[in-house]
PDB file of N, CA and C in Angstrom:
ATOM      1  N   UNK A   9     103.281 112.688  89.795  1.00  0.00           N
ATOM      2  CA  UNK A   9     102.949 112.690  91.377  1.00  0.00           C
ATOM      3  C   UNK A   9     104.203 111.816  91.932  1.00  0.00           C
ATOM      4  N   UNK A  10     105.116 112.286  92.782  1.00  0.00           N
ATOM      5  CA  UNK A  10     105.821 111.611  93.445  1.00  0.00           C
ATOM      6  C   UNK A  10     105.241 110.731  94.682  1.00  0.00           C
ATOM      7  N   UNK A  11     105.347 109.386  94.790  1.00  0.00           N
ATOM      8  CA  UNK A  11     104.618 108.497  95.836  1.00  0.00           C
ATOM      9  C   UNK A  11     105.374 107.436  96.170  1.00  0.00           C
ATOM     10  N   UNK A  12     104.782 107.460  97.694  1.00  0.00           N
ATOM     11  CA  UNK A  12     105.610 105.987  98.404  1.00  0.00           C
ATOM     12  C   UNK A  12     104.386 105.280  98.764  1.00  0.00           C
ATOM     13  N   UNK A  13     104.130 104.093  98.843  1.00  0.00           N
ATOM     14  CA  UNK A  13     102.909 103.300  99.410  1.00  0.00           C
ATOM     15  C   UNK A  13     103.401 102.016  99.865  1.00  0.00           C
ATOM     16  N   UNK A  14     103.303 101.952 101.340  1.00  0.00           N
ATOM     17  CA  UNK A  14     103.947 100.789 101.809  1.00  0.00           C
ATOM     18  C   UNK A  14     102.727  99.875 101.953  1.00  0.00           C
ATOM     19  N   UNK A  15     102.938  98.641 102.276  1.00  0.00           N
ATOM     20  CA  UNK A  15     102.089  97.321 102.456  1.00  0.00           C
ATOM     21  C   UNK A  15     102.619  96.190 103.067  1.00  0.00           C
ATOM     22  N   UNK A  16     102.038  95.632 103.743  1.00  0.00           N
ATOM     23  CA  UNK A  16     102.642  94.099 104.299  1.00  0.00           C
ATOM     24  C   UNK A  16     102.685  94.114 105.908  1.00  0.00           C
ATOM     25  N   UNK A  17     101.994  95.353 106.487  1.00  0.00           N
ATOM     26  CA  UNK A  17     102.278  95.331 107.913  1.00  0.00           C
ATOM     27  C   UNK A  17     100.939  94.387 108.589  1.00  0.00           C
ATOM     28  N   UNK A  18     100.961  94.336 109.758  1.00  0.00           N
ATOM     29  CA  UNK A  18      99.939  93.569 110.614  1.00  0.00           C
ATOM     30  C   UNK A  18     100.230  93.035 112.087  1.00  0.00           C
ATOM     31  N   UNK A  19      99.446  91.874 112.183  1.00  0.00           N
ATOM     32  CA  UNK A  19      99.933  91.593 113.832  1.00  0.00           C
ATOM     33  C   UNK A  19     100.529  90.004 113.651  1.00  0.00           C
ATOM     34  N   UNK A  20     101.568  90.047 114.266  1.00  0.00           N
ATOM     35  CA  UNK A  20     102.441  88.744 114.299  1.00  0.00           C
ATOM     36  C   UNK A  20     103.001  88.750 115.604  1.00  0.00           C
ATOM     37  N   UNK A  21     103.221  87.153 115.958  1.00  0.00           N
ATOM     38  CA  UNK A  21     103.389  86.678 117.360  1.00  0.00           C
ATOM     39  C   UNK A  21     105.047  87.087 117.550  1.00  0.00           C
ATOM     40  N   UNK A  22     105.746  87.338 118.759  1.00  0.00           N
ATOM     41  CA  UNK A  22     106.902  87.190 118.901  1.00  0.00           C
ATOM     42  C   UNK A  22     107.568  86.110 117.863  1.00  0.00           C
ATOM     43  N   UNK A  23     108.785  86.278 117.538  1.00  0.00           N
ATOM     44  CA  UNK A  23     109.401  85.254 116.870  1.00  0.00           C
ATOM     45  C   UNK A  23     108.994  84.815 115.546  1.00  0.00           C
ATOM     46  N   UNK A  24     107.884  85.870 115.236  1.00  0.00           N
ATOM     47  CA  UNK A  24     107.374  85.567 113.698  1.00  0.00           C
ATOM     48  C   UNK A  24     108.346  86.497 112.713  1.00  0.00           C
ATOM     49  N   UNK A  25     107.480  86.374 111.547  1.00  0.00           N
ATOM     50  CA  UNK A  25     108.147  87.355 110.083  1.00  0.00           C
ATOM     51  C   UNK A  25     107.382  87.902 109.648  1.00  0.00           C
ATOM     52  N   UNK A  26     107.489  89.194 108.975  1.00  0.00           N
ATOM     53  CA  UNK A  26     106.831  89.764 108.066  1.00  0.00           C
ATOM     54  C   UNK A  26     107.568  90.429 107.041  1.00  0.00           C
ATOM     55  N   UNK A  27     107.072  90.608 105.997  1.00  0.00           N
ATOM     56  CA  UNK A  27     107.669  91.445 104.944  1.00  0.00           C
ATOM     57  C   UNK A  27     107.169  92.467 104.351  1.00  0.00           C
ATOM     58  N   UNK A  28     107.781  93.751 104.778  1.00  0.00           N
ATOM     59  CA  UNK A  28     107.063  94.839 104.160  1.00  0.00           C
ATOM     60  C   UNK A  28     107.549  95.340 102.667  1.00  0.00           C
ATOM     61  N   UNK A  29     106.641  95.799 101.778  1.00  0.00           N
ATOM     62  CA  UNK A  29     106.775  96.392 100.642  1.00  0.00           C
ATOM     63  C   UNK A  29     106.505  97.844 100.501  1.00  0.00           C
ATOM     64  N   UNK A  30     107.426  98.551  99.859  1.00  0.00           N
ATOM     65  CA  UNK A  30     107.022 100.078  99.290  1.00  0.00           C
ATOM     66  C   UNK A  30     107.186 100.204  97.974  1.00  0.00           C
ATOM     67  N   UNK A  31     106.016 100.531  97.358  1.00  0.00           N
ATOM     68  CA  UNK A  31     105.930 100.890  95.887  1.00  0.00           C
ATOM     69  C   UNK A  31     106.143 102.161  95.453  1.00  0.00           C
ATOM     70  N   UNK A  32     106.939 102.721  94.823  1.00  0.00           N
ATOM     71  CA  UNK A  32     107.157 104.061  94.367  1.00  0.00           C
ATOM     72  C   UNK A  32     106.802 104.193  92.770  1.00  0.00           C
ATOM     73  N   UNK A  33     106.335 105.633  92.940  1.00  0.00           N
ATOM     74  CA  UNK A  33     105.977 105.850  91.733  1.00  0.00           C
ATOM     75  C   UNK A  33     106.191 107.601  91.393  1.00  0.00           C
ATOM     76  N   UNK A  34     106.117 107.964  90.169  1.00  0.00           N
ATOM     77  CA  UNK A  34     106.596 109.306  89.830  1.00  0.00           C
ATOM     78  C   UNK A  34     107.644 109.779  89.865  1.00  0.00           C
ATOM     79  N   UNK A  35     108.846 109.182  90.071  1.00  0.00           N
ATOM     80  CA  UNK A  35     110.400 109.428  89.890  1.00  0.00           C
ATOM     81  C   UNK A  35     110.968 108.284  89.319  1.00  0.00           C
ATOM     82  N   UNK A  36     112.129 108.518  89.253  1.00  0.00           N
ATOM     83  CA  UNK A  36     113.301 107.666  88.716  1.00  0.00           C
ATOM     84  C   UNK A  36     113.910 106.791  89.865  1.00  0.00           C
ATOM     85  N   UNK A  37     112.891 105.724  90.305  1.00  0.00           N
ATOM     86  CA  UNK A  37     113.661 105.166  91.653  1.00  0.00           C
ATOM     87  C   UNK A  37     114.993 104.606  91.370  1.00  0.00           C
ATOM     88  N   UNK A  38     115.467 104.070  90.750  1.00  0.00           N
ATOM     89  CA  UNK A  38     116.723 103.549  90.515  1.00  0.00           C
ATOM     90  C   UNK A  38     117.914 104.633  90.544  1.00  0.00           C
ATOM     91  N   UNK A  39     117.665 105.871  90.773  1.00  0.00           N
ATOM     92  CA  UNK A  39     118.685 106.851  91.115  1.00  0.00           C
ATOM     93  C   UNK A  39     118.573 107.119  92.393  1.00  0.00           C
ATOM     94  N   UNK A  40     117.910 106.757  93.414  1.00  0.00           N
ATOM     95  CA  UNK A  40     117.865 107.101  94.506  1.00  0.00           C
ATOM     96  C   UNK A  40     117.956 106.193  95.741  1.00  0.00           C
ATOM     97  N   UNK A  41     118.783 106.367  96.972  1.00  0.00           N
ATOM     98  CA  UNK A  41     118.987 105.421  98.083  1.00  0.00           C
ATOM     99  C   UNK A  41     117.521 105.533  98.740  1.00  0.00           C
ATOM    100  N   UNK A  42     117.050 104.496  99.351  1.00  0.00           N
ATOM    101  CA  UNK A  42     115.895 104.358 100.149  1.00  0.00           C
ATOM    102  C   UNK A  42     116.029 103.895 101.564  1.00  0.00           C
ATOM    103  N   UNK A  43     114.992 104.259 102.239  1.00  0.00           N
ATOM    104  CA  UNK A  43     115.183 104.132 103.813  1.00  0.00           C
ATOM    105  C   UNK A  43     113.824 103.495 104.336  1.00  0.00           C
ATOM    106  N   UNK A  44     114.033 102.830 105.445  1.00  0.00           N
ATOM    107  CA  UNK A  44     112.859 102.365 105.993  1.00  0.00           C
ATOM    108  C   UNK A  44     113.236 103.011 107.642  1.00  0.00           C
ATOM    109  N   UNK A  45     112.148 103.639 108.028  1.00  0.00           N
ATOM    110  CA  UNK A  45     112.052 104.302 109.478  1.00  0.00           C
ATOM    111  C   UNK A  45     110.993 103.246 110.013  1.00  0.00           C
ATOM    112  N   UNK A  46     110.968 103.908 111.558  1.00  0.00           N
ATOM    113  CA  UNK A  46     109.697 103.647 112.452  1.00  0.00           C
ATOM    114  C   UNK A  46     109.523 104.297 113.459  1.00  0.00           C
ATOM    115  N   UNK A  47     108.343 104.308 113.742  1.00  0.00           N
ATOM    116  CA  UNK A  47     107.992 105.286 115.045  1.00  0.00           C
ATOM    117  C   UNK A  47     107.001 104.495 115.827  1.00  0.00           C
ATOM    118  N   UNK A  48     107.609 104.382 117.174  1.00  0.00           N
ATOM    119  CA  UNK A  48     106.571 103.403 117.963  1.00  0.00           C
ATOM    120  C   UNK A  48     105.775 104.568 119.029  1.00  0.00           C
ATOM    121  N   UNK A  49     104.667 104.072 119.608  1.00  0.00           N
ATOM    122  CA  UNK A  49     103.859 105.088 120.215  1.00  0.00           C
ATOM    123  C   UNK A  49     104.884 105.969 121.211  1.00  0.00           C
ATOM    124  N   UNK A  50     104.771 107.308 121.419  1.00  0.00           N
ATOM    125  CA  UNK A  50     105.360 108.004 122.209  1.00  0.00           C
ATOM    126  C   UNK A  50     106.882 108.380 122.110  1.00  0.00           C
ATOM    127  N   UNK A  51     107.295 107.586 120.961  1.00  0.00           N
ATOM    128  CA  UNK A  51     108.865 107.768 120.593  1.00  0.00           C
ATOM    129  C   UNK A  51     108.934 108.751 119.453  1.00  0.00           C
ATOM    130  N   UNK A  52     110.313 108.938 119.023  1.00  0.00           N
ATOM    131  CA  UNK A  52     110.671 109.679 117.784  1.00  0.00           C
ATOM    132  C   UNK A  52     110.589 108.601 116.431  1.00  0.00           C
ATOM    133  N   UNK A  53     110.760 109.204 115.351  1.00  0.00           N
ATOM    134  CA  UNK A  53     111.064 108.413 114.041  1.00  0.00           C
ATOM    135  C   UNK A  53     112.237 107.634 114.103  1.00  0.00           C
ATOM    136  N   UNK A  54     112.861 106.468 114.146  1.00  0.00           N
ATOM    137  CA  UNK A  54     114.074 105.745 114.036  1.00  0.00           C
ATOM    138  C   UNK A  54     114.339 105.346 112.747  1.00  0.00           C
ATOM    139  N   UNK A  55     115.431 105.771 112.148  1.00  0.00           N
ATOM    140  CA  UNK A  55     116.115 104.889 111.085  1.00  0.00           C
ATOM    141  C   UNK A  55     116.297 103.635 111.239  1.00  0.00           C
ATOM    142  N   UNK A  56     115.744 102.699 110.289  1.00  0.00           N
ATOM    143  CA  UNK A  56     115.781 101.227 110.458  1.00  0.00           C
ATOM    144  C   UNK A  56     116.811 100.750 109.700  1.00  0.00           C
ATOM    145  N   UNK A  57     116.888 100.840 108.332  1.00  0.00           N
ATOM    146  CA  UNK A  57     117.537 100.233 107.287  1.00  0.00           C
ATOM    147  C   UNK A  57     117.730 101.537 106.237  1.00  0.00           C
ATOM    148  N   UNK A  58     118.865 101.404 105.365  1.00  0.00           N
ATOM    149  CA  UNK A  58     119.050 102.049 104.303  1.00  0.00           C
ATOM    150  C   UNK A  58     119.699 101.216 103.396  1.00  0.00           C
ATOM    151  N   UNK A  59     119.340 101.524 102.002  1.00  0.00           N
ATOM    152  CA  UNK A  59     119.666 100.902 100.934  1.00  0.00           C
ATOM    153  C   UNK A  59     120.280 101.911  99.866  1.00  0.00           C
ATOM    154  N   UNK A  60     121.357 101.978  99.170  1.00  0.00           N
ATOM    155  CA  UNK A  60     121.776 102.530  98.300  1.00  0.00           C
ATOM    156  C   UNK A  60     121.067 102.391  96.953  1.00  0.00           C
ATOM    157  N   UNK A  61     121.229 103.443  95.972  1.00  0.00           N
ATOM    158  CA  UNK A  61     120.567 103.133  94.589  1.00  0.00           C
ATOM    159  C   UNK A  61     120.431 102.120  93.847  1.00  0.00           C
ATOM    160  N   UNK A  62     121.595 101.233  94.093  1.00  0.00           N
ATOM    161  CA  UNK A  62     122.187 100.156  93.216  1.00  0.00           C
ATOM    162  C   UNK A  62     121.690  98.706  94.205  1.00  0.00           C
ATOM    163  N   UNK A  63     121.551  98.923  95.189  1.00  0.00           N
ATOM    164  CA  UNK A  63     121.033  97.897  95.993  1.00  0.00           C
ATOM    165  C   UNK A  63     122.183  97.318  96.382  1.00  0.00           C
ATOM    166  N   UNK A  64     123.545  97.637  96.370  1.00  0.00           N
ATOM    167  CA  UNK A  64     124.474  97.064  96.946  1.00  0.00           C
ATOM    168  C   UNK A  64     125.115  97.172  98.221  1.00  0.00           C
ATOM    169  N   UNK A  65     124.653  98.338  98.764  1.00  0.00           N
ATOM    170  CA  UNK A  65     125.203  99.003 100.088  1.00  0.00           C
ATOM    171  C   UNK A  65     124.113  99.136 101.143  1.00  0.00           C
ATOM    172  N   UNK A  66     124.248  98.255 102.354  1.00  0.00           N
ATOM    173  CA  UNK A  66     122.904  98.546 103.166  1.00  0.00           C
ATOM    174  C   UNK A  66     123.627  98.950 104.559  1.00  0.00           C
ATOM    175  N   UNK A  67     122.712  99.646 105.264  1.00  0.00           N
ATOM    176  CA  UNK A  67     123.119  99.809 106.648  1.00  0.00           C
ATOM    177  C   UNK A  67     121.738  99.533 107.608  1.00  0.00           C
ATOM    178  N   UNK A  68     122.095  99.278 108.849  1.00  0.00           N
ATOM    179  CA  UNK A  68     121.012  98.910 109.665  1.00  0.00           C
ATOM    180  C   UNK A  68     121.266  99.545 111.076  1.00  0.00           C
ATOM    181  N   UNK A  69     120.102  99.763 111.786  1.00  0.00           N
ATOM    182  CA  UNK A  69     120.332 100.238 113.320  1.00  0.00           C
ATOM    183  C   UNK A  69     120.559  98.837 113.932  1.00  0.00           C
ATOM    184  N   UNK A  70     121.318  99.066 115.048  1.00  0.00           N
ATOM    185  CA  UNK A  70     121.781  98.231 115.748  1.00  0.00           C
ATOM    186  C   UNK A  70     120.700  97.203 116.519  1.00  0.00           C
ATOM    187  N   UNK A  71     119.781  97.648 116.399  1.00  0.00           N
ATOM    188  CA  UNK A  71     118.183  97.046 117.285  1.00  0.00           C
ATOM    189  C   UNK A  71     117.864  96.037 116.235  1.00  0.00           C
ATOM    190  N   UNK A  72     118.163  96.165 115.120  1.00  0.00           N
ATOM    191  CA  UNK A  72     117.468  95.200 114.181  1.00  0.00           C
ATOM    192  C   UNK A  72     118.650  94.484 113.625  1.00  0.00           C
ATOM    193  N   UNK A  73     119.644  94.812 113.449  1.00  0.00           N
ATOM    194  CA  UNK A  73     121.021  94.260 112.674  1.00  0.00           C
ATOM    195  C   UNK A  73     120.772  92.368 112.878  1.00  0.00           C
ATOM    196  N   UNK A  74     121.142  91.861 112.149  1.00  0.00           N
ATOM    197  CA  UNK A  74     121.024  90.189 111.875  1.00  0.00           C
ATOM    198  C   UNK A  74     119.399  89.587 111.797  1.00  0.00           C
ATOM    199  N   UNK A  75     118.348  90.634 112.146  1.00  0.00           N
ATOM    200  CA  UNK A  75     116.944  90.128 112.103  1.00  0.00           C
ATOM    201  C   UNK A  75     116.304  90.728 110.687  1.00  0.00           C
ATOM    202  N   UNK A  76     116.664  91.834 110.325  1.00  0.00           N
ATOM    203  CA  UNK A  76     115.783  92.798 109.405  1.00  0.00           C
ATOM    204  C   UNK A  76     117.014  92.504 107.851  1.00  0.00           C
ATOM    205  N   UNK A  77     116.226  92.443 106.957  1.00  0.00           N
ATOM    206  CA  UNK A  77     116.930  92.694 105.614  1.00  0.00           C
ATOM    207  C   UNK A  77     116.303  93.468 104.525  1.00  0.00           C
ATOM    208  N   UNK A  78     117.372  94.723 104.293  1.00  0.00           N
ATOM    209  CA  UNK A  78     116.467  95.527 103.075  1.00  0.00           C
ATOM    210  C   UNK A  78     117.008  95.339 101.832  1.00  0.00           C
ATOM    211  N   UNK A  79     116.177  95.059 100.871  1.00  0.00           N
ATOM    212  CA  UNK A  79     116.435  94.989  99.336  1.00  0.00           C
ATOM    213  C   UNK A  79     115.484  95.996  98.705  1.00  0.00           C
ATOM    214  N   UNK A  80     115.903  95.745  97.379  1.00  0.00           N
ATOM    215  CA  UNK A  80     115.284  96.645  96.349  1.00  0.00           C
ATOM    216  C   UNK A  80     114.970  95.735  95.159  1.00  0.00           C
ATOM    217  N   UNK A  81     114.103  96.068  94.329  1.00  0.00           N
ATOM    218  CA  UNK A  81     113.735  95.597  92.960  1.00  0.00           C
ATOM    219  C   UNK A  81     113.668  96.712  92.062  1.00  0.00           C
ATOM    220  N   UNK A  82     114.836  97.556  91.204  1.00  0.00           N
ATOM    221  CA  UNK A  82     114.513  98.494  90.723  1.00  0.00           C
ATOM    222  C   UNK A  82     113.790  98.431  89.138  1.00  0.00           C
ATOM    223  N   UNK A  83     113.723  97.279  88.782  1.00  0.00           N
ATOM    224  CA  UNK A  83     112.566  96.954  87.788  1.00  0.00           C
ATOM    225  C   UNK A  83     111.181  97.464  88.416  1.00  0.00           C
ATOM    226  N   UNK A  84     110.782  96.846  89.392  1.00  0.00           N
ATOM    227  CA  UNK A  84     109.640  96.925  90.008  1.00  0.00           C
ATOM    228  C   UNK A  84     109.372  98.041  90.953  1.00  0.00           C
ATOM    229  N   UNK A  85     110.392  99.074  90.809  1.00  0.00           N
ATOM    230  CA  UNK A  85     110.186 100.092  91.660  1.00  0.00           C
ATOM    231  C   UNK A  85     109.714  99.947  93.101  1.00  0.00           C
ATOM    232  N   UNK A  86     110.220  98.979  93.936  1.00  0.00           N
ATOM    233  CA  UNK A  86     110.023  98.376  94.893  1.00  0.00           C
ATOM    234  C   UNK A  86     111.031  98.288  95.851  1.00  0.00           C
ATOM    235  N   UNK A  87     110.884  98.715  97.030  1.00  0.00           N
ATOM    236  CA  UNK A  87     111.885  98.475  98.431  1.00  0.00           C
ATOM    237  C   UNK A  87     110.982  97.668  99.519  1.00  0.00           C
ATOM    238  N   UNK A  88     111.879  96.788  99.922  1.00  0.00           N
ATOM    239  CA  UNK A  88     111.568  95.804 100.783  1.00  0.00           C
ATOM    240  C   UNK A  88     112.116  95.864 102.014  1.00  0.00           C
ATOM    241  N   UNK A  89     111.363  95.493 103.084  1.00  0.00           N
ATOM    242  CA  UNK A  89     111.988  95.087 104.260  1.00  0.00           C
ATOM    243  C   UNK A  89     111.674  93.793 105.166  1.00  0.00           C
ATOM    244  N   UNK A  90     112.403  92.681 104.921  1.00  0.00           N
ATOM    245  CA  UNK A  90     112.170  91.349 105.222  1.00  0.00           C
ATOM    246  C   UNK A  90     112.543  91.713 106.611  1.00  0.00           C
ATOM    247  N   UNK A  91     111.683  91.120 108.046  1.00  0.00           N
ATOM    248  CA  UNK A  91     111.790  91.235 109.289  1.00  0.00           C
ATOM    249  C   UNK A  91     111.446  89.991 109.681  1.00  0.00           C
ATOM    250  N   UNK A  92     112.749  89.326 110.341  1.00  0.00           N
ATOM    251  CA  UNK A  92     112.715  87.970 111.186  1.00  0.00           C
ATOM    252  C   UNK A  92     112.794  88.330 112.414  1.00  0.00           C
ATOM    253  N   UNK A  93     112.235  87.067 113.397  1.00  0.00           N
ATOM    254  CA  UNK A  93     112.465  87.434 114.641  1.00  0.00           C
ATOM    255  C   UNK A  93     111.879  88.219 115.427  1.00  0.00           C
ATOM    256  N   UNK A  94     110.927  88.835 115.175  1.00  0.00           N
ATOM    257  CA  UNK A  94     110.107  89.848 115.690  1.00  0.00           C
ATOM    258  C   UNK A  94     109.820  89.733 117.169  1.00  0.00           C
ATOM    259  N   UNK A  95     110.193  91.112 117.583  1.00  0.00           N
ATOM    260  CA  UNK A  95     109.903  91.248 119.034  1.00  0.00           C
ATOM    261  C   UNK A  95     109.010  92.139 119.482  1.00  0.00           C
ATOM    262  N   UNK A  96     108.245  92.462 120.482  1.00  0.00           N
ATOM    263  CA  UNK A  96     107.466  93.200 121.166  1.00  0.00           C
ATOM    264  C   UNK A  96     107.886  94.695 120.670  1.00  0.00           C
ATOM    265  N   UNK A  97     109.135  94.805 121.209  1.00  0.00           N
ATOM    266  CA  UNK A  97     109.691  96.286 120.759  1.00  0.00           C
ATOM    267  C   UNK A  97     109.712  96.695 119.518  1.00  0.00           C
ATOM    268  N   UNK A  98     109.635  95.836 118.374  1.00  0.00           N
ATOM    269  CA  UNK A  98     109.419  96.136 117.205  1.00  0.00           C
ATOM    270  C   UNK A  98     108.267  96.591 116.704  1.00  0.00           C
ATOM    271  N   UNK A  99     107.504  96.715 117.351  1.00  0.00           N
ATOM    272  CA  UNK A  99     105.860  97.373 117.532  1.00  0.00           C
ATOM    273  C   UNK A  99     105.931  98.999 116.948  1.00  0.00           C
ATOM    274  N   UNK A 100     105.477  99.227 115.799  1.00  0.00           N
ATOM    275  CA  UNK A 100     105.851 100.611 115.386  1.00  0.00           C
ATOM    276  C   UNK A 100     104.926 100.789 114.266  1.00  0.00           C
ATOM    277  N   UNK A 101     104.796 101.999 113.449  1.00  0.00           N
ATOM    278  CA  UNK A 101     104.235 102.414 112.432  1.00  0.00           C
ATOM    279  C   UNK A 101     105.838 102.234 111.438  1.00  0.00           C
ATOM    280  N   UNK A 102     105.765 101.845 110.344  1.00  0.00           N
ATOM    281  CA  UNK A 102     106.809 101.532 109.449  1.00  0.00           C
ATOM    282  C   UNK A 102     106.579 102.583 108.302  1.00  0.00           C
ATOM    283  N   UNK A 103     107.737 103.504 107.972  1.00  0.00           N
ATOM    284  CA  UNK A 103     107.646 104.436 106.840  1.00  0.00           C
ATOM    285  C   UNK A 103     108.851 104.088 105.677  1.00  0.00           C
ATOM    286  N   UNK A 104     108.190 104.193 104.668  1.00  0.00           N
ATOM    287  CA  UNK A 104     109.293 104.256 103.631  1.00  0.00           C
ATOM    288  C   UNK A 104     109.457 105.630 103.387  1.00  0.00           C
ATOM    289  N   UNK A 105     110.769 105.948 102.623  1.00  0.00           N
ATOM    290  CA  UNK A 105     111.641 107.218 102.738  1.00  0.00           C
ATOM    291  C   UNK A 105     112.645 107.069 101.571  1.00  0.00           C
ATOM    292  N   UNK A 106     112.531 108.166 100.821  1.00  0.00           N
ATOM    293  CA  UNK A 106     113.547 108.504  99.691  1.00  0.00           C
ATOM    294  C   UNK A 106     112.864 109.612  98.835  1.00  0.00           C
ATOM    295  N   UNK A 107     114.003 110.074  98.168  1.00  0.00           N
ATOM    296  CA  UNK A 107     113.681 111.541  97.294  1.00  0.00           C
ATOM    297  C   UNK A 107     113.054 112.454  98.240  1.00  0.00           C
ATOM    298  N   UNK A 108     113.469 112.711  99.613  1.00  0.00           N
ATOM    299  CA  UNK A 108     112.804 113.636 100.280  1.00  0.00           C
ATOM    300  C   UNK A 108     110.927 113.465 100.482  1.00  0.00           C
ATOM    301  N   UNK A 109     110.904 112.089 100.166  1.00  0.00           N
ATOM    302  CA  UNK A 109     109.232 111.921 100.153  1.00  0.00           C
ATOM    303  C   UNK A 109     108.802 110.717 101.310  1.00  0.00           C
ATOM    304  N   UNK A 110     107.634 110.688 101.832  1.00  0.00           N
ATOM    305  CA  UNK A 110     107.468 109.926 102.899  1.00  0.00           C
ATOM    306  C   UNK A 110     106.296 109.087 102.415  1.00  0.00           C
ATOM    307  N   UNK A 111     105.952 107.789 102.662  1.00  0.00           N
ATOM    308  CA  UNK A 111     104.826 106.954 102.596  1.00  0.00           C
ATOM    309  C   UNK A 111     103.898 107.300 104.012  1.00  0.00           C
ATOM    310  N   UNK A 112     102.322 106.918 103.871  1.00  0.00           N
ATOM    311  CA  UNK A 112     101.875 107.239 104.836  1.00  0.00           C
ATOM    312  C   UNK A 112     102.017 105.937 106.098  1.00  0.00           C
ATOM    313  N   UNK A 113     103.037 105.214 105.642  1.00  0.00           N
ATOM    314  CA  UNK A 113     103.050 104.257 106.906  1.00  0.00           C
ATOM    315  C   UNK A 113     102.304 102.797 106.824  1.00  0.00           C
ATOM    316  N   UNK A 114     103.040 101.642 107.729  1.00  0.00           N
ATOM    317  CA  UNK A 114     102.022 100.645 107.646  1.00  0.00           C
ATOM    318  C   UNK A 114     102.382 100.033 109.063  1.00  0.00           C
ATOM    319  N   UNK A 115     101.164  99.512 109.841  1.00  0.00           N
ATOM    320  CA  UNK A 115     101.631  99.400 111.093  1.00  0.00           C
ATOM    321  C   UNK A 115     102.057  97.851 111.457  1.00  0.00           C
ATOM    322  N   UNK A 116     102.784  97.720 112.329  1.00  0.00           N
ATOM    323  CA  UNK A 116     103.414  96.572 112.623  1.00  0.00           C
ATOM    324  C   UNK A 116     103.222  96.335 114.035  1.00  0.00           C
ATOM    325  N   UNK A 117     102.277  94.989 114.405  1.00  0.00           N
ATOM    326  CA  UNK A 117     102.079  94.891 115.763  1.00  0.00           C
ATOM    327  C   UNK A 117     102.579  93.721 116.185  1.00  0.00           C
ATOM    328  N   UNK A 118     103.525  93.433 117.020  1.00  0.00           N
ATOM    329  CA  UNK A 118     104.291  92.082 117.537  1.00  0.00           C
ATOM    330  C   UNK A 118     103.831  91.613 119.001  1.00  0.00           C
ATOM    331  N   UNK A 119     102.819  90.743 119.152  1.00  0.00           N
ATOM    332  CA  UNK A 119     102.084  90.411 120.262  1.00  0.00           C
ATOM    333  C   UNK A 119     101.647  89.192 120.456  1.00  0.00           C
ATOM    334  N   UNK A 120     101.571  88.687 121.331  1.00  0.00           N
ATOM    335  CA  UNK A 120     101.106  87.019 121.507  1.00  0.00           C
ATOM    336  C   UNK A 120      99.589  87.297 122.212  1.00  0.00           C
TER     337      UNK A 120
END
């Protein structure tokens, strides 16, 4: 059974940091590129970051460039999203995506 499960979300103050994790199972993780998306209340789903299967190529949305870092550990079947200098506008449900599969999402709330 192909599955993605996110973790690491929560409530953080502006300027703070969070690290999201996405654990993959049921497929050969190392063969697939992975993405992080987010969806804020009342808005569409937005691609935040991409990483290729080897982990050597990444791209980011302009809104998070320089603040977020995507990485992966193919030995642990896990992709990460390190989020620094968080802003209230980063508040959203964050989703892991790959192999045409979505995780259930993890809520990130940035508020004082």
